CSV table of C-alpha atoms in Angstrom, one decimal:
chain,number,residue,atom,x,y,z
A,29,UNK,CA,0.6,-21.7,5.1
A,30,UNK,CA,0.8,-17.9,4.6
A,31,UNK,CA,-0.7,-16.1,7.8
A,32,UNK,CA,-3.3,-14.0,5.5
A,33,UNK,CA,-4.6,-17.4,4.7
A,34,UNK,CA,-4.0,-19.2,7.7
A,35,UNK,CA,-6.3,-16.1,9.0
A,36,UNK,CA,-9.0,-16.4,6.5
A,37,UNK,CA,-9.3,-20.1,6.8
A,38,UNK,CA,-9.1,-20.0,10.9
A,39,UNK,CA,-12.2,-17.8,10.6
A,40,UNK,CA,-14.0,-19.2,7.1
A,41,UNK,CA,-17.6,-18.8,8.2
A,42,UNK,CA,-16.9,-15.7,9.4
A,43,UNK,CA,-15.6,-14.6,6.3
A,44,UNK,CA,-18.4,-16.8,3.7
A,45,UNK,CA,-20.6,-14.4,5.8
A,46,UNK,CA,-19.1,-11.3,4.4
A,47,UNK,CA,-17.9,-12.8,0.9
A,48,UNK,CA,-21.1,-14.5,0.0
A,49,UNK,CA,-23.8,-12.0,1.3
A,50,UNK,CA,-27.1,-11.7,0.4
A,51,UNK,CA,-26.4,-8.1,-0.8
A,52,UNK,CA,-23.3,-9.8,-2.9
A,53,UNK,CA,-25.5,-12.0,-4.4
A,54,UNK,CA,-28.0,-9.0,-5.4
A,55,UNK,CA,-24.8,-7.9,-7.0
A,56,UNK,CA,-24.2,-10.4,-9.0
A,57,UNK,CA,-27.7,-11.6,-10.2
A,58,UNK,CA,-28.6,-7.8,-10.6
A,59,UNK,CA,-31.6,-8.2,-8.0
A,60,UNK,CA,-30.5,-5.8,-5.3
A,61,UNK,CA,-32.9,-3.4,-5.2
A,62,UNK,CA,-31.4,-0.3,-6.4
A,63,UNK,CA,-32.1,2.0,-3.0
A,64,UNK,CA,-30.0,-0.5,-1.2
A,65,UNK,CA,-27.2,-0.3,-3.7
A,66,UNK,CA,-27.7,3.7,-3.4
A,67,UNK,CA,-27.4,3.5,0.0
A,68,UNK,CA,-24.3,1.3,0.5
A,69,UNK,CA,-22.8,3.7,-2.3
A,70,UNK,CA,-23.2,6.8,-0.2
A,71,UNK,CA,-21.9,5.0,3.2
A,72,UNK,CA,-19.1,3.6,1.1
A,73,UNK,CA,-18.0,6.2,-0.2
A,74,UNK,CA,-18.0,8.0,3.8
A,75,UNK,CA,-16.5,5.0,4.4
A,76,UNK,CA,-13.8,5.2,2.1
A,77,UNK,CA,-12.9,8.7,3.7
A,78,UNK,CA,-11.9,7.0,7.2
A,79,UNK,CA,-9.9,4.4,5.6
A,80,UNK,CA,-7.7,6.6,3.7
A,81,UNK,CA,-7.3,8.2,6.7
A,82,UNK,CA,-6.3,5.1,8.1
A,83,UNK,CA,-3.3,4.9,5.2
A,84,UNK,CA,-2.6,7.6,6.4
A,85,UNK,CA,-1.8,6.7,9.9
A,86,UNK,CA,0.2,3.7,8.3
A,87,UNK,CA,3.3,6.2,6.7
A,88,UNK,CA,3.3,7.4,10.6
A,89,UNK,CA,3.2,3.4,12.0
A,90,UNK,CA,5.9,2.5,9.3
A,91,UNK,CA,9.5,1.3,9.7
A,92,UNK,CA,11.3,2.4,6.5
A,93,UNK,CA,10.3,3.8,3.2
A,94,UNK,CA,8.9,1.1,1.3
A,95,UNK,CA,5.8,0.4,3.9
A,96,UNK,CA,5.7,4.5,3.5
A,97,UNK,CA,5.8,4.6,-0.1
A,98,UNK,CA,2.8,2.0,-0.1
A,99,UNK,CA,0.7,3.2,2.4
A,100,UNK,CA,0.3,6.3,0.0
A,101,UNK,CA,-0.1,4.4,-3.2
A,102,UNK,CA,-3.3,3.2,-1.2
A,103,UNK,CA,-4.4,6.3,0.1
A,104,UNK,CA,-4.0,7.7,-3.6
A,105,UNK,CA,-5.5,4.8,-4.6
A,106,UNK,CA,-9.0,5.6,-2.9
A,107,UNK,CA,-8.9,9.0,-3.3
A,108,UNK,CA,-7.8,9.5,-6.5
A,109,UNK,CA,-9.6,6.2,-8.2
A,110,UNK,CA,-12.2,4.4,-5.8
A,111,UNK,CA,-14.2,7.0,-4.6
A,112,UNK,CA,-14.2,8.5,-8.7
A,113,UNK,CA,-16.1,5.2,-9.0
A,114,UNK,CA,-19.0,6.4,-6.4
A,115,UNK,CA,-19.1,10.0,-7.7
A,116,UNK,CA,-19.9,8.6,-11.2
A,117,UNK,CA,-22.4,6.3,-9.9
A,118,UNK,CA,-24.4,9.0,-7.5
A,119,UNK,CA,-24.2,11.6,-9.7
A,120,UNK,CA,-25.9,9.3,-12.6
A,121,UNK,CA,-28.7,9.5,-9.9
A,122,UNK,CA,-28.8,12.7,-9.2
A,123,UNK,CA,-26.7,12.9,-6.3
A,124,UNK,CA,-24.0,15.4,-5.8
A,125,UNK,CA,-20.5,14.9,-3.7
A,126,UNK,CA,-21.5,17.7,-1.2
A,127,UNK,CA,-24.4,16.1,-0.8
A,128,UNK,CA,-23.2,12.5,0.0
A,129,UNK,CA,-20.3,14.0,2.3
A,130,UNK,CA,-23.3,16.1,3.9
A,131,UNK,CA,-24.9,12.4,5.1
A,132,UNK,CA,-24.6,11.2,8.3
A,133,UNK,CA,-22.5,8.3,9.2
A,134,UNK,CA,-24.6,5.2,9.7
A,135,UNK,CA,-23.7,2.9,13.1
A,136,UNK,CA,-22.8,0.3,11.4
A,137,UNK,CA,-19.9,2.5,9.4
A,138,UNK,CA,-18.6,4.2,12.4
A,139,UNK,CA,-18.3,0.9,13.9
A,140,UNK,CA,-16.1,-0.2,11.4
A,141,UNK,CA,-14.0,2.6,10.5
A,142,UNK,CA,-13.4,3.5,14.0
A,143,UNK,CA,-12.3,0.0,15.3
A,144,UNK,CA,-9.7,0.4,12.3
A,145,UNK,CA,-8.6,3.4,13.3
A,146,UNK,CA,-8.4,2.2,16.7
A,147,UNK,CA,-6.8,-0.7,16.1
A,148,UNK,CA,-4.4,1.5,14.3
A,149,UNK,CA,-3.3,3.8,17.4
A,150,UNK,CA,-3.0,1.1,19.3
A,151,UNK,CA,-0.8,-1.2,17.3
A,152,UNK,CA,2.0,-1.4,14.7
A,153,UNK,CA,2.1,-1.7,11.1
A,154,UNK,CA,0.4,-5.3,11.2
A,155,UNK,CA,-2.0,-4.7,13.3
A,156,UNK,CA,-3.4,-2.0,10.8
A,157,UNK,CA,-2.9,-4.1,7.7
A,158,UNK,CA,-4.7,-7.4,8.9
A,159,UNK,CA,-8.0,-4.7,10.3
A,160,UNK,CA,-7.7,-3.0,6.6
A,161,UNK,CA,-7.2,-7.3,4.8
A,162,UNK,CA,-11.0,-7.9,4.7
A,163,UNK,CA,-12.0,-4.9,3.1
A,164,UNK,CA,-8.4,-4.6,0.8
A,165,UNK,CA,-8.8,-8.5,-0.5
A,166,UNK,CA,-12.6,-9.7,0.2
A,167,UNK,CA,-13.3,-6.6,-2.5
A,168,UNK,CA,-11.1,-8.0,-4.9
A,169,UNK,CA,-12.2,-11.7,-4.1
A,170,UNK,CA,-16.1,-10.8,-4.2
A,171,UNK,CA,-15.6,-9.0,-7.5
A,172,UNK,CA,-13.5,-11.9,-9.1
A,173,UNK,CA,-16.0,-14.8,-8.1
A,174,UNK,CA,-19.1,-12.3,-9.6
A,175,UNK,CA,-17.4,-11.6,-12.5
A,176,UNK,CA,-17.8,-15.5,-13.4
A,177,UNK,CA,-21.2,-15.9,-13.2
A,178,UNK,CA,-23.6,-15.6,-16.0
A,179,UNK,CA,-24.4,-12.2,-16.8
A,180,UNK,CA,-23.1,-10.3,-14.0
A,181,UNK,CA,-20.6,-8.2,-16.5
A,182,UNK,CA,-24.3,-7.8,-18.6
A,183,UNK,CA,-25.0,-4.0,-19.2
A,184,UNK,CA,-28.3,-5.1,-18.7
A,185,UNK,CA,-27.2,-5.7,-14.8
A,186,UNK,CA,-26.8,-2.1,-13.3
A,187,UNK,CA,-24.0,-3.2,-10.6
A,188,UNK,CA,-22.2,-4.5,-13.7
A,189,UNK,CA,-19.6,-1.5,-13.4
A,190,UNK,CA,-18.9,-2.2,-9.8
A,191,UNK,CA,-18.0,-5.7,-10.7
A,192,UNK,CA,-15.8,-4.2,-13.3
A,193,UNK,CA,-14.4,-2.5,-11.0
A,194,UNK,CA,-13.2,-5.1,-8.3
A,195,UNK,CA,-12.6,-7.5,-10.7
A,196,UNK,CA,-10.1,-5.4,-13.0
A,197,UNK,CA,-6.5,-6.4,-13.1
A,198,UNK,CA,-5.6,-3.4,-11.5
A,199,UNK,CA,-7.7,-4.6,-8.1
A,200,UNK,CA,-6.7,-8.4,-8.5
A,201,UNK,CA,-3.5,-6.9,-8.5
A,202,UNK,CA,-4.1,-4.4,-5.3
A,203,UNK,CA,-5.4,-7.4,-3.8
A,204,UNK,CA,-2.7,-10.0,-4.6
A,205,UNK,CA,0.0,-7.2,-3.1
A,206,UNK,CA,-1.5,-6.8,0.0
A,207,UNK,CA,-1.8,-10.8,0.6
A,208,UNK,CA,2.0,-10.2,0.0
A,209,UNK,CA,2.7,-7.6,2.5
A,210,UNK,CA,0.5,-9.0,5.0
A,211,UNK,CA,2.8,-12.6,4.7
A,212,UNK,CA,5.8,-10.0,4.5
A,213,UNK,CA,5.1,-8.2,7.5
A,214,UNK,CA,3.6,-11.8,9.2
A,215,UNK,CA,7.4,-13.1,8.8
A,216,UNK,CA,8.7,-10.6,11.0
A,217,UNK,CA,6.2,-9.6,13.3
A,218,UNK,CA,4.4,-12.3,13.9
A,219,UNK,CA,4.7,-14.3,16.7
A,220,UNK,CA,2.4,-18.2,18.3
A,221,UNK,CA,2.0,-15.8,20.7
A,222,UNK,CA,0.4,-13.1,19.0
A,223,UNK,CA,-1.6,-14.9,16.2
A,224,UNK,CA,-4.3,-15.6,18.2
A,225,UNK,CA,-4.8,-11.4,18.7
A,226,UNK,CA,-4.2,-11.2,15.1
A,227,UNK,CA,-7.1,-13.5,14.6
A,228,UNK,CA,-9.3,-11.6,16.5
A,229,UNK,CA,-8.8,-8.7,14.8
A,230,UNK,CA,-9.2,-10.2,11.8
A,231,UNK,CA,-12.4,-11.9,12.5
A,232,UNK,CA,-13.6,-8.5,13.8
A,233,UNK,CA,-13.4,-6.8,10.9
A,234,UNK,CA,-14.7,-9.5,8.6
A,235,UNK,CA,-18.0,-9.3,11.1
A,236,UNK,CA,-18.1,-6.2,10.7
A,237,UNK,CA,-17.7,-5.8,6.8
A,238,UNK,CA,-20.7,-8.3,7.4
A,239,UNK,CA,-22.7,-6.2,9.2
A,240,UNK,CA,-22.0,-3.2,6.4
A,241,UNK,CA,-23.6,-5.2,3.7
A,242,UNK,CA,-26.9,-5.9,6.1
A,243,UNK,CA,-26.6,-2.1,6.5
A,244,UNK,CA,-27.3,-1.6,3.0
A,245,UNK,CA,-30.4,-3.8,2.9
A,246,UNK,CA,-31.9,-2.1,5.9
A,247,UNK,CA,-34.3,0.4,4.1
């Protein structure tokens, strides 16, 4: 078994907690209440900030050129793509960029972008990529498994271009290539000895994606 998947099946409830949240579910059916949504969007997007960062810090963790090259294909990535995707959606509410940049951090978000980051400092080039897996391939999982249910690609649904979104072949495709460089980088880094920490930092995360949806619902 690949180690991304051995990972994710080693810590499934964890991760059916983040994957199948309630506010995922509000996604899909369209129930969420829209200040929640509005909310997340504005974290996310603050969010989004510290984890390009965190690409960053991966051309200075890697080995050779390629793990360089892709680092900044996914800090591009979320500046120059993702976060045009929460612009469009705030400012179709009335919210500018210097106004979401102005908001303060929530605790749950500085939780989770700092124990990337932290992670990051403190370990290699796997280390980072398993703490940045839940985020980089639960988005592209959540938005493939709404994208089958029954209306959730509905304009009617107002979380309809979010799906879209996570659920394009460009994101399947983000998605499938960092399962790959995770099973790359698993093949020579990983180590019995080490999984277990792997593990753990993996399960971390996932908790703490978790705990970024609740976020969002906490009005």
């Amino acid at each position: 078994m690949s180690l991304f998947n051995s990972l994710k099946n080693d810590n499934l409830e964890t991760w059916h907690s983040y994957t199948k949240h309630e506010f995922v579910q509000g996604l899909g059916d369209g129930t969420l209440p829209i200040d929640a949504f509005k909310k997340y969007l504005v974290q996310d997007y603050l969010f989004l900030i510290e984890f390009a960062r965190a690409y960053a810090l991966g051309m200075y963790k890697s080995t050779d050129l390629t793990q360089m090259r892709k680092c900044l294909s996914s800090a591009k990535g979320i500046l120059e793509v993702e976060m045009g995707l929460h612009i469009r959606l705030c400012e179709s509410w009335g919210l500018s960029e210097a106004e979401i940049v102005a908001t303060p951090e929530e605790p749950a978000n500085l939780a989770y972008t700092r124990y990337v980051l932290d992670t990051a400092m403190k370990g290699d080039m796997l280390d980072l990529k398993v703490a940045l897996a839940p985020c980089a391939i639960g988005y592209g999982e959540i938005g493939a498994e709404l994208a089958k249910q029954d209306g959730a690609l509905d304009p009617s649904n107002p979380y309809a271009e979010w799906i879209k979104e996570y659920s394009s072949d460009e994101y399947q495709e983000l998605a499938a290539d960092t399962v790959k460089e995770i099973d790359d980088l698993g093949e020579l880094y990983a180590t019995d000895a080490r999984y277990a920490k792997l593990s753990r930092i993996f399960r971390e995360a996932t908790r703490l994606e978790a705990n970024f949806w609740q976020m969002g619902l906490e009005l």
